[in-house]
Short mmCIF file of C-alpha atoms in Angstrom, two decimals:
data_model
loop_
_atom_site.label_atom_id
_atom_site.label_comp_id
_atom_site.label_asym_id
_atom_site.label_seq_id
_atom_site.Cartn_x
_atom_site.Cartn_y
_atom_site.Cartn_z
CA MET A 7 -29.87 22.59 31.52
CA ASN A 8 -29.94 18.82 31.87
CA LEU A 9 -33.01 18.74 29.77
CA ALA A 10 -31.24 20.75 27.10
CA LEU A 11 -28.43 18.30 27.17
CA LEU A 12 -30.64 15.42 26.79
CA ASN A 13 -32.71 17.05 24.05
CA ASN A 14 -29.67 18.01 22.01
CA GLY A 15 -27.87 14.77 22.67
CA THR A 16 -30.71 12.56 21.65
CA ARG A 17 -31.27 14.77 18.61
CA PHE A 18 -27.66 14.27 17.56
CA VAL A 19 -27.80 10.51 18.05
CA ILE A 20 -31.09 10.31 16.01
CA LEU A 21 -29.77 12.52 13.26
CA LEU A 22 -26.36 10.78 13.21
CA LEU A 23 -28.04 7.37 12.72
CA LEU A 24 -30.48 8.67 10.08
CA GLN A 25 -27.58 10.32 8.24
CA VAL A 26 -25.18 7.32 8.37
CA ILE A 27 -27.69 4.50 7.95
CA VAL A 28 -30.30 6.02 5.71
CA PHE A 29 -29.31 9.29 3.86
CA SER A 30 -25.64 8.60 3.24
CA GLN A 31 -26.43 5.29 1.50
CA ALA A 32 -29.05 6.88 -0.67
CA ARG A 33 -26.84 8.70 -2.98
CA ILE A 34 -29.08 9.63 -5.67
CA GLY A 35 -27.66 10.29 -9.11
CA PRO A 36 -29.82 11.50 -12.06
CA LEU A 37 -26.86 13.31 -13.50
CA GLY A 38 -24.36 10.68 -12.96
CA PRO A 39 -23.15 9.14 -9.79
CA TYR A 40 -22.57 11.18 -6.61
CA TYR A 41 -24.29 14.36 -7.53
CA ILE A 42 -26.73 14.50 -4.73
CA ASP A 43 -25.71 13.98 -1.10
CA ILE A 44 -28.57 14.24 1.46
CA ILE A 45 -27.03 16.01 4.47
CA VAL A 46 -29.44 16.28 7.31
CA PHE A 47 -27.12 16.21 10.47
CA PRO A 48 -26.47 20.04 10.55
CA LEU A 49 -29.78 20.27 12.22
CA ALA A 50 -28.31 18.94 15.26
CA TYR A 51 -25.94 21.77 15.78
CA LEU A 52 -28.15 24.58 14.20
CA LEU A 53 -30.87 23.80 16.94
CA LEU A 54 -28.52 24.38 19.78
CA PRO A 55 -30.23 26.79 22.18
CA PHE A 56 -29.40 30.47 21.94
CA ARG A 57 -27.81 30.48 25.41
CA THR A 58 -25.13 28.03 24.49
CA PRO A 59 -21.68 29.63 24.95
CA ARG A 60 -19.96 30.42 21.67
CA GLU A 61 -16.96 28.26 22.36
CA LEU A 62 -19.27 25.35 23.29
CA GLN A 63 -21.15 25.86 20.09
CA PHE A 64 -17.88 25.62 18.02
CA LEU A 65 -16.52 22.52 19.89
CA LEU A 66 -20.08 20.77 19.55
CA ALA A 67 -20.22 21.57 15.81
CA PHE A 68 -16.73 20.46 15.21
CA GLY A 69 -17.41 17.21 17.16
CA PHE A 70 -20.72 16.37 15.52
CA GLY A 71 -19.04 16.98 12.13
CA LEU A 72 -16.07 14.83 12.95
CA VAL A 73 -18.27 11.96 14.22
CA VAL A 74 -20.16 12.05 10.90
CA ASP A 75 -16.94 12.22 9.13
CA LEU A 76 -15.50 9.21 10.72
CA SER A 77 -18.48 7.18 9.81
CA MET A 78 -18.54 8.42 6.15
CA GLN A 79 -14.77 8.24 5.70
CA SER A 80 -14.29 11.80 4.89
CA PRO A 81 -12.10 13.03 7.67
CA GLY A 82 -12.34 16.86 8.18
CA LEU A 83 -14.97 17.65 5.48
CA HIS A 84 -18.11 17.89 7.54
CA ALA A 85 -16.00 19.06 10.70
CA GLY A 86 -14.88 22.04 8.80
CA ALA A 87 -18.18 22.87 7.14
CA SER A 88 -20.05 22.52 10.54
CA VAL A 89 -17.57 24.90 12.41
CA PHE A 90 -17.94 27.43 9.44
CA THR A 91 -21.71 27.19 9.62
CA ILE A 92 -21.99 27.60 13.34
CA ALA A 93 -19.74 30.78 12.94
CA VAL A 94 -22.16 32.06 10.24
CA ARG A 95 -25.33 31.28 12.50
CA PRO A 96 -25.32 34.33 14.53
CA ILE A 97 -24.95 36.62 11.57
CA ILE A 98 -28.22 35.03 10.01
CA LEU A 99 -29.92 35.09 13.37
CA ARG A 100 -29.33 38.86 13.56
CA LEU A 101 -30.53 39.48 9.96
CA ILE A 102 -33.71 37.61 10.59
CA GLU A 103 -34.41 38.69 14.26
CA PRO A 104 -38.07 38.91 15.06
CA ARG A 105 -39.44 42.14 16.46
CA GLY A 106 -39.36 41.02 20.04
CA GLY A 107 -35.89 39.71 19.92
CA TYR A 108 -34.83 36.36 20.97
CA ASP A 109 -35.58 34.66 24.26
CA LYS A 110 -32.15 33.09 25.09
CA LEU A 111 -33.69 30.13 26.79
CA HIS A 112 -35.27 28.95 23.58
CA SER A 113 -33.87 27.16 20.54
CA PRO A 114 -34.52 28.13 16.93
CA THR A 115 -37.28 25.46 16.46
CA LEU A 116 -40.31 25.25 14.21
CA GLN A 117 -42.68 25.32 17.15
CA ARG A 118 -41.17 28.62 18.53
CA PHE A 119 -40.88 30.43 15.31
CA LYS A 120 -43.27 29.03 12.74
CA TRP A 121 -42.82 28.47 9.11
CA PRO A 122 -41.40 31.54 7.13
CA TRP A 123 -38.84 32.23 9.82
CA PHE A 124 -37.84 28.67 10.36
CA ALA A 125 -37.45 27.97 6.65
CA THR A 126 -35.36 30.90 6.10
CA PHE A 127 -33.07 29.98 8.87
CA ILE A 128 -32.67 26.37 7.93
CA SER A 129 -32.33 26.78 4.19
CA THR A 130 -29.73 29.55 4.54
CA LEU A 131 -27.52 27.79 6.93
CA SER A 132 -27.72 24.42 5.27
CA LEU A 133 -26.77 26.04 1.97
CA VAL A 134 -23.74 27.45 3.71
CA HIS A 135 -22.82 23.93 5.05
CA ILE A 136 -23.47 22.14 1.84
CA LEU A 137 -21.50 24.77 -0.34
CA PHE A 138 -18.60 24.49 2.15
CA TYR A 139 -18.77 20.74 2.23
CA PHE A 140 -18.68 20.41 -1.61
CA SER A 141 -16.01 23.17 -1.93
CA MET A 142 -13.78 21.09 0.24
CA GLU A 143 -14.76 17.91 -1.37
CA VAL A 144 -14.02 18.86 -4.90
CA PHE A 145 -11.24 21.07 -3.40
CA THR A 146 -10.23 22.97 -6.59
CA PRO A 147 -11.82 26.03 -8.02
CA LEU A 148 -11.30 24.59 -11.38
CA PHE A 149 -14.47 22.64 -10.92
CA LEU A 150 -16.59 25.49 -9.97
CA GLY A 151 -19.42 24.13 -12.07
CA ALA A 152 -19.38 20.89 -10.30
CA ILE A 153 -19.32 22.47 -6.95
CA LEU A 154 -22.44 24.68 -7.80
CA ILE A 155 -24.44 21.92 -9.35
CA LYS A 156 -23.77 19.44 -6.59
CA THR A 157 -24.48 22.16 -3.97
CA LEU A 158 -27.78 23.26 -5.51
CA LEU A 159 -29.16 19.82 -6.13
CA SER A 160 -28.11 18.47 -2.63
CA TRP A 161 -29.20 21.65 -0.84
CA PHE A 162 -32.72 21.38 -2.46
CA VAL A 163 -33.20 17.61 -1.55
CA SER A 164 -31.49 17.95 1.95
CA THR A 165 -33.60 20.87 3.02
CA LEU A 166 -36.70 19.18 2.16
CA PHE A 167 -35.70 16.23 4.35
CA ILE A 168 -34.72 18.46 7.10
CA PHE A 169 -38.21 20.06 6.91
CA LEU A 170 -39.75 16.59 6.94
CA ILE A 171 -37.70 15.32 9.92
CA MET A 172 -38.64 18.64 11.74
CA ILE A 173 -42.40 18.14 11.11
CA ILE A 174 -42.21 14.54 12.29
CA LEU A 175 -40.20 15.04 15.51
CA ASN A 176 -41.36 18.56 16.21
CA PRO A 177 -39.31 19.53 19.35
CA LEU A 178 -40.11 22.59 21.29
CA ASP A 179 -36.55 23.28 22.30
CA MET B 72 -30.11 39.89 22.31
CA LEU B 73 -27.65 36.92 21.88
CA PRO B 74 -25.69 35.86 24.87
CA ARG B 75 -22.16 37.04 25.03
CA SER B 76 -19.34 34.58 25.89
CA LYS B 77 -18.19 34.44 29.36
CA VAL B 78 -15.19 32.11 29.22
CA PHE B 79 -13.45 33.57 26.19
CA SER B 80 -13.30 36.99 24.76
CA GLU B 81 -14.42 37.55 21.18
CA LEU B 82 -10.88 37.18 20.09
CA GLY B 83 -10.79 33.73 21.90
CA ASN B 84 -13.69 32.59 19.76
CA LEU B 85 -12.13 33.75 16.62
CA ILE B 86 -8.85 31.86 17.54
CA LEU B 87 -10.90 28.68 18.54
CA PHE B 88 -12.71 29.07 15.16
CA LEU B 89 -9.38 29.22 13.29
CA VAL B 90 -7.87 26.46 15.20
CA LEU B 91 -10.94 24.05 14.44
CA GLU B 92 -10.94 25.04 10.76
CA GLY B 93 -7.15 24.43 10.68
CA ILE B 94 -7.55 20.97 12.23
CA SER B 95 -10.31 20.23 9.72
CA PHE B 96 -8.06 21.36 6.81
CA TYR B 97 -5.21 19.31 8.09
CA LEU B 98 -7.51 16.31 8.35
CA ILE B 99 -8.73 16.93 4.85
CA ILE B 100 -5.31 17.09 3.21
CA THR B 101 -3.84 14.16 5.26
CA PHE B 102 -6.63 11.49 5.06
CA ASN B 103 -8.39 12.13 1.78
CA ASP B 104 -6.32 11.08 -1.26
CA SER B 105 -7.68 13.26 -4.00
CA GLN B 106 -7.63 16.32 -1.79
CA ALA B 107 -4.13 15.58 -0.65
CA LYS B 108 -2.92 15.21 -4.30
CA ILE B 109 -4.52 18.48 -5.29
CA TYR B 110 -2.95 20.23 -2.16
CA HIS B 111 0.60 18.92 -2.73
CA ASN B 112 0.48 19.85 -6.54
CA SER B 113 -0.71 23.36 -5.77
CA VAL B 114 1.95 23.88 -3.05
CA ASN B 115 4.48 22.53 -5.59
CA VAL B 116 3.18 24.87 -8.33
CA ILE B 117 3.02 27.94 -5.81
CA SER B 118 6.35 27.54 -4.23
CA GLY B 119 8.07 26.50 -7.59
CA SER B 120 6.82 29.79 -9.09
CA ILE B 121 7.78 31.93 -6.13
CA ALA B 122 11.39 30.32 -6.02
CA GLY B 123 11.49 30.74 -9.81
CA GLN B 124 10.91 34.55 -9.55
CA ALA B 125 13.38 34.92 -6.69
CA SER B 126 15.87 32.99 -8.70
CA ASN B 127 15.35 34.97 -11.78
CA ILE B 128 16.21 38.09 -9.80
CA ARG B 129 19.28 36.57 -8.08
CA SER B 130 20.67 35.26 -11.28
CA TYR B 131 21.33 38.91 -12.43
CA PHE B 132 23.86 39.31 -9.69
CA SER B 133 26.11 36.30 -10.71
CA LEU B 134 25.84 36.57 -14.42
CA LYS B 135 29.50 36.99 -14.77
CA GLU B 136 30.48 34.14 -12.71
CA GLN B 137 28.01 31.93 -14.36
CA ASN B 138 29.14 32.92 -17.78
CA ASN B 139 32.78 32.00 -16.87
CA MET B 140 31.53 28.70 -15.53
CA LEU B 141 29.69 27.96 -18.77
CA LEU B 142 32.55 29.12 -20.90
CA LYS B 143 34.89 26.73 -18.97
CA GLU B 144 32.65 23.80 -19.33
CA ASN B 145 32.05 24.61 -23.08
CA ALA B 146 35.89 24.79 -23.66
CA LYS B 147 36.25 21.50 -21.80
CA LEU B 148 33.51 19.78 -24.06
CA LYS B 149 35.06 21.25 -27.22
CA SER B 150 38.57 19.94 -26.32
CA LYS B 151 37.04 16.54 -25.65
CA LEU B 152 35.38 16.69 -28.95
CA PHE B 153 38.53 17.66 -30.70
CA ASN B 154 40.52 15.08 -28.88
CA LEU B 155 37.93 12.49 -30.13
CA VAL B 156 38.14 13.82 -33.63
CA GLU B 157 41.90 13.62 -33.47
CA LYS B 158 42.05 10.12 -32.12
CA GLN B 159 39.34 8.42 -34.16
CA GLY B 160 39.62 10.34 -37.36
CA ALA B 161 35.96 11.27 -37.38
CA LYS B 162 34.70 14.64 -38.36
CA PRO B 163 32.68 16.61 -35.71
CA GLU B 164 29.39 16.33 -37.88
CA ASP B 165 29.80 12.63 -37.97
CA LEU B 166 29.16 12.65 -34.09
CA GLN B 167 25.70 14.01 -34.54
CA LEU B 168 23.90 10.64 -33.81
CA THR B 169 20.15 10.55 -34.22
CA VAL B 170 17.97 9.74 -31.45
CA SER B 171 16.15 6.85 -32.91
CA GLU B 172 19.26 4.85 -33.81
CA ASN B 173 22.28 5.30 -31.68
CA GLN B 174 21.87 8.05 -28.93
CA ILE B 175 21.60 6.52 -25.49
CA PHE B 176 21.71 9.72 -23.31
CA ASN B 177 20.37 13.19 -23.91
CA LEU B 178 20.87 16.18 -21.46
CA ILE B 179 18.33 18.76 -20.65
CA SER B 180 19.68 21.90 -19.11
CA ALA B 181 17.88 23.62 -16.25
CA ARG B 182 18.41 26.19 -13.70
CA VAL B 183 18.45 25.49 -10.02
CA VAL B 184 15.77 27.77 -8.39
CA ASN B 185 15.66 26.09 -4.91
CA ASN B 186 18.31 24.24 -2.89
CA SER B 187 18.61 22.86 0.65
CA ILE B 188 21.64 21.32 2.16
CA SER B 189 21.09 21.68 5.91
CA LEU B 190 18.11 19.25 6.48
CA ARG B 191 18.26 15.51 6.87
CA ASN B 192 16.39 15.05 3.69
CA ASN B 193 17.39 17.59 1.16
CA PHE B 194 15.66 18.50 -2.18
CA LEU B 195 16.25 20.89 -5.04
CA SER B 196 13.87 22.46 -7.57
CA LEU B 197 14.53 22.94 -11.23
CA ASN B 198 12.89 25.41 -13.47
CA LYS B 199 12.00 23.03 -16.14
CA GLY B 200 9.43 20.23 -15.96
CA ARG B 201 7.48 17.69 -17.98
CA LYS B 202 7.17 20.23 -20.87
CA ALA B 203 10.92 19.97 -21.42
CA GLY B 204 10.83 16.24 -21.34
CA ILE B 205 11.75 15.48 -17.70
CA THR B 206 10.08 12.73 -16.01
CA GLU B 207 10.25 10.96 -12.62
CA ASN B 208 13.48 8.96 -11.78
CA GLN B 209 15.89 10.52 -13.98
CA GLY B 210 19.60 11.40 -12.92
CA VAL B 211 20.55 15.10 -12.34
CA ILE B 212 24.33 16.04 -12.84
CA GLY B 213 26.26 19.18 -12.39
CA GLU B 214 29.45 20.49 -13.73
CA ASN B 215 31.49 18.46 -11.44
CA GLY B 216 29.61 15.39 -10.54
CA VAL B 217 26.04 14.06 -9.50
CA ILE B 218 23.45 16.26 -7.96
CA GLY B 219 20.45 14.00 -7.47
CA ILE B 220 17.58 12.08 -8.97
CA THR B 221 14.25 13.80 -10.11
CA LYS B 222 11.38 13.02 -7.76
CA ALA B 223 8.41 14.89 -8.60
CA VAL B 224 7.59 16.60 -11.95
CA ASN B 225 4.91 19.00 -12.93
CA ASP B 226 4.56 20.86 -16.31
CA ASN B 227 6.98 23.65 -15.46
CA TYR B 228 9.02 22.54 -12.28
CA THR B 229 10.94 19.46 -10.93
CA THR B 230 11.70 18.46 -7.50
CA VAL B 231 15.03 16.70 -7.15
CA LEU B 232 16.07 14.32 -4.50
CA SER B 233 19.36 15.71 -3.50
CA ILE B 234 22.51 13.49 -3.07
CA PHE B 235 22.23 14.88 0.54
CA ASN B 236 19.23 12.82 1.16
CA SER B 237 18.83 9.73 3.31
CA GLN B 238 16.98 7.90 0.42
CA THR B 239 19.36 8.66 -2.28
CA LYS B 240 21.92 5.90 -3.28
CA ILE B 241 24.33 6.32 -6.21
CA SER B 242 26.06 3.38 -7.77
CA ALA B 243 29.78 4.42 -7.89
CA ARG B 244 33.00 2.54 -8.84
CA ILE B 245 36.72 3.24 -8.29
CA LYS B 246 38.21 4.51 -11.35
CA ASP B 247 40.64 2.13 -13.10
CA LYS B 248 40.06 -0.72 -10.56
CA GLY B 249 36.26 -1.39 -11.44
CA TYR B 250 35.15 -2.33 -7.93
CA PHE B 251 31.72 -0.77 -7.38
CA GLY B 252 29.65 0.19 -4.32
CA SER B 253 27.05 2.58 -3.32
CA LEU B 254 27.69 6.24 -2.44
CA VAL B 255 25.46 7.37 0.35
CA TRP B 256 25.29 10.54 2.51
CA SER B 257 26.44 9.82 6.02
CA ASN B 258 24.64 12.90 7.26
CA ASN B 259 27.43 14.01 9.48
CA GLY B 260 26.70 17.69 8.83
CA ASP B 261 29.62 18.16 6.52
CA VAL B 262 28.48 18.49 2.93
CA ARG B 263 31.92 18.17 1.34
CA TYR B 264 31.98 14.28 2.00
CA MET B 265 29.95 11.25 1.15
CA THR B 266 30.55 7.68 2.10
CA LEU B 267 31.12 4.77 -0.27
CA ASN B 268 30.07 1.57 1.08
CA ASP B 269 30.04 -2.18 -0.20
CA ILE B 270 33.71 -2.35 -1.54
CA PRO B 271 35.08 -5.70 -0.31
CA LYS B 272 37.99 -5.45 2.11
CA HIS B 273 40.57 -7.48 0.01
CA VAL B 274 40.56 -4.64 -2.58
CA PRO B 275 43.71 -2.49 -2.37
CA ILE B 276 42.58 1.05 -1.78
CA LYS B 277 44.82 3.98 -1.83
CA LEU B 278 43.95 7.34 -0.47
CA GLY B 279 43.46 9.51 -3.41
CA ASP B 280 41.91 6.89 -5.58
CA LYS B 281 39.17 8.64 -7.83
CA VAL B 282 35.65 7.66 -7.70
CA GLU B 283 33.24 7.88 -10.65
CA THR B 284 29.75 6.68 -11.54
CA SER B 285 29.47 3.12 -12.35
CA GLY B 286 26.69 3.25 -15.07
CA TYR B 287 24.90 0.30 -13.46
CA SER B 288 21.80 2.26 -12.36
CA ASN B 289 20.81 3.48 -15.88
CA LEU B 290 20.19 6.92 -14.16
CA PHE B 291 23.67 8.09 -14.89
CA PRO B 292 26.04 7.49 -17.79
CA SER B 293 29.33 5.69 -16.52
CA GLY B 294 32.46 7.59 -15.86
CA ILE B 295 31.23 10.88 -14.41
CA MET B 296 33.84 11.95 -11.96
CA LEU B 297 32.46 12.17 -8.38
CA GLY B 298 35.33 12.64 -5.95
CA LYS B 299 38.43 11.18 -4.40
CA ILE B 300 38.95 8.89 -1.54
CA VAL B 301 40.31 10.78 1.53
CA GLY B 302 39.68 8.25 4.28
CA LYS B 303 39.20 4.53 4.76
CA LYS B 304 38.25 2.24 7.49
CA ILE B 305 36.72 -1.27 7.95
CA PRO B 306 34.14 -1.19 10.72
CA PRO B 307 34.56 -4.08 13.19
CA GLY B 308 32.99 -7.33 12.01
CA SER B 309 32.42 -5.88 8.58
CA SER B 310 33.76 -7.49 5.28
CA THR B 311 33.52 -4.11 3.34
CA TYR B 312 35.18 -0.73 3.51
CA GLU B 313 33.63 2.51 4.65
CA LEU B 314 35.39 4.95 2.50
CA LYS B 315 35.26 8.80 2.89
CA VAL B 316 34.97 10.47 -0.41
CA ARG B 317 35.59 14.11 -0.92
CA LEU B 318 33.15 15.41 -3.61
CA TYR B 319 34.44 17.47 -6.65
CA GLN B 320 30.93 19.04 -6.87
CA ASP B 321 30.33 21.82 -4.38
CA MET B 322 26.57 21.45 -3.70
CA THR B 323 26.41 24.73 -1.75
CA LYS B 324 26.64 26.91 -4.96
CA ILE B 325 25.23 24.98 -7.90
CA LYS B 326 23.26 27.28 -10.37
CA PHE B 327 22.74 24.94 -13.27
CA ALA B 328 22.07 21.20 -13.71
CA TYR B 329 21.58 18.74 -16.46
CA VAL B 330 18.83 16.11 -16.42
CA VAL B 331 19.98 12.95 -17.88
CA VAL B 332 17.43 11.32 -20.14
CA ASN B 333 18.19 7.67 -20.97
CA TYR B 334 16.35 6.35 -24.05
CA GLU B 335 17.06 2.89 -23.05
CA THR B 336 15.41 2.94 -19.70
CA PRO B 337 11.96 1.69 -20.76
CA ALA B 338 13.55 -1.32 -22.51
CA LEU B 339 15.75 -2.08 -19.42
CA ASP B 340 12.81 -1.58 -17.24
CA SER B 341 10.61 -4.06 -18.96
CA LEU B 342 13.37 -6.54 -19.06
CA TYR B 343 13.95 -6.13 -15.34
CA LEU B 344 10.11 -6.68 -14.70
CA GLN B 345 10.25 -9.87 -16.74
CA THR B 346 13.28 -11.10 -14.79
CA LYS B 347 11.43 -10.38 -11.55
CA SER B 348 8.28 -12.29 -12.63
CA LEU B 349 10.19 -15.34 -13.37
#
């Protein structure tokens, strides 16, 4: 229990620092400014152990999102997206459930589940987070095109960086 | 198998989810400028069009009353016109002034689709907007006096700051005496009365004196009758009257309003800015 707390806490701090100090500064824009946002911090709440109570999952996702929001001056945007994504997580987990089911002491990490499963898991949920984030950022369906372009580009780059971080850190739980 | 919640039921999780999303949404529309603008504009459009539909339906039930009202107003205007013709020897067609040369004021008629009188800060909505030529900060008058000042305008609807709003101040004077002050809502819960402040206490005031717009604010033409004085007192230590004014306009049943377009406003504003920068 304490180990899980320490693991996830450290993970959140590392991801927060990476997000705020590195990735949020590097807004790449080949198609004009602000088209690509690299968003890697969702990893922090996506890797919560299966046994985490649902309500704690919601509160942690909201808290993580809010802290990132406060450091990026976008109050509510990441918090809303994180809560939505953590709500979707069980649905995705059920869809890609391996034959043996899940061990509820484990976390959905690369070491536990290997590449195809982990890639599906992360790419789907980061897509959910990023789509929700840009929908709220643009905030009007009139610019649906802009939402989709921003989402797709940012999703592609963000997911690559999340994989990279996962390969480097490679936690067990 | 995924673990089931032990502290909350499934419903509890749903509620927690909705509450957290609600907080996020609130934060988004409160602390992010562009999102806040989009949100308020959408709310304005949606509530305006709902109120517009409802008012469309309601207006059928009072057609007769409204007709009578408009007929009366028409008759009043016609008699004024004929008096003018009689007195000054002009023909009615001579009075059609062109906008570019001589016309100072123009009126845009609109229907009141939403009205509140019971709040501390009251607003009205009109069913015309920027497309009809309405902009922010224009006066709105009714049949028997002033209704308010336009506050926010979109293409088809206008939100009006009612005279029953703590932010509204109307420049008014006492008819035939010329002393002017500002008419404000004292917010005492009675929508028949307003308070006229800033009239010096040496001025002889009689109960029953009439109050009209002064024309100093360039929102309203001068001489629109507002009401009559029904009570006067001088607060201790003050050098000005606090006059109780009974309004002619019954704000509880207005159906139509006229937005006053002042063609001199841009010129006056630029002059005012120049003076300020001196």
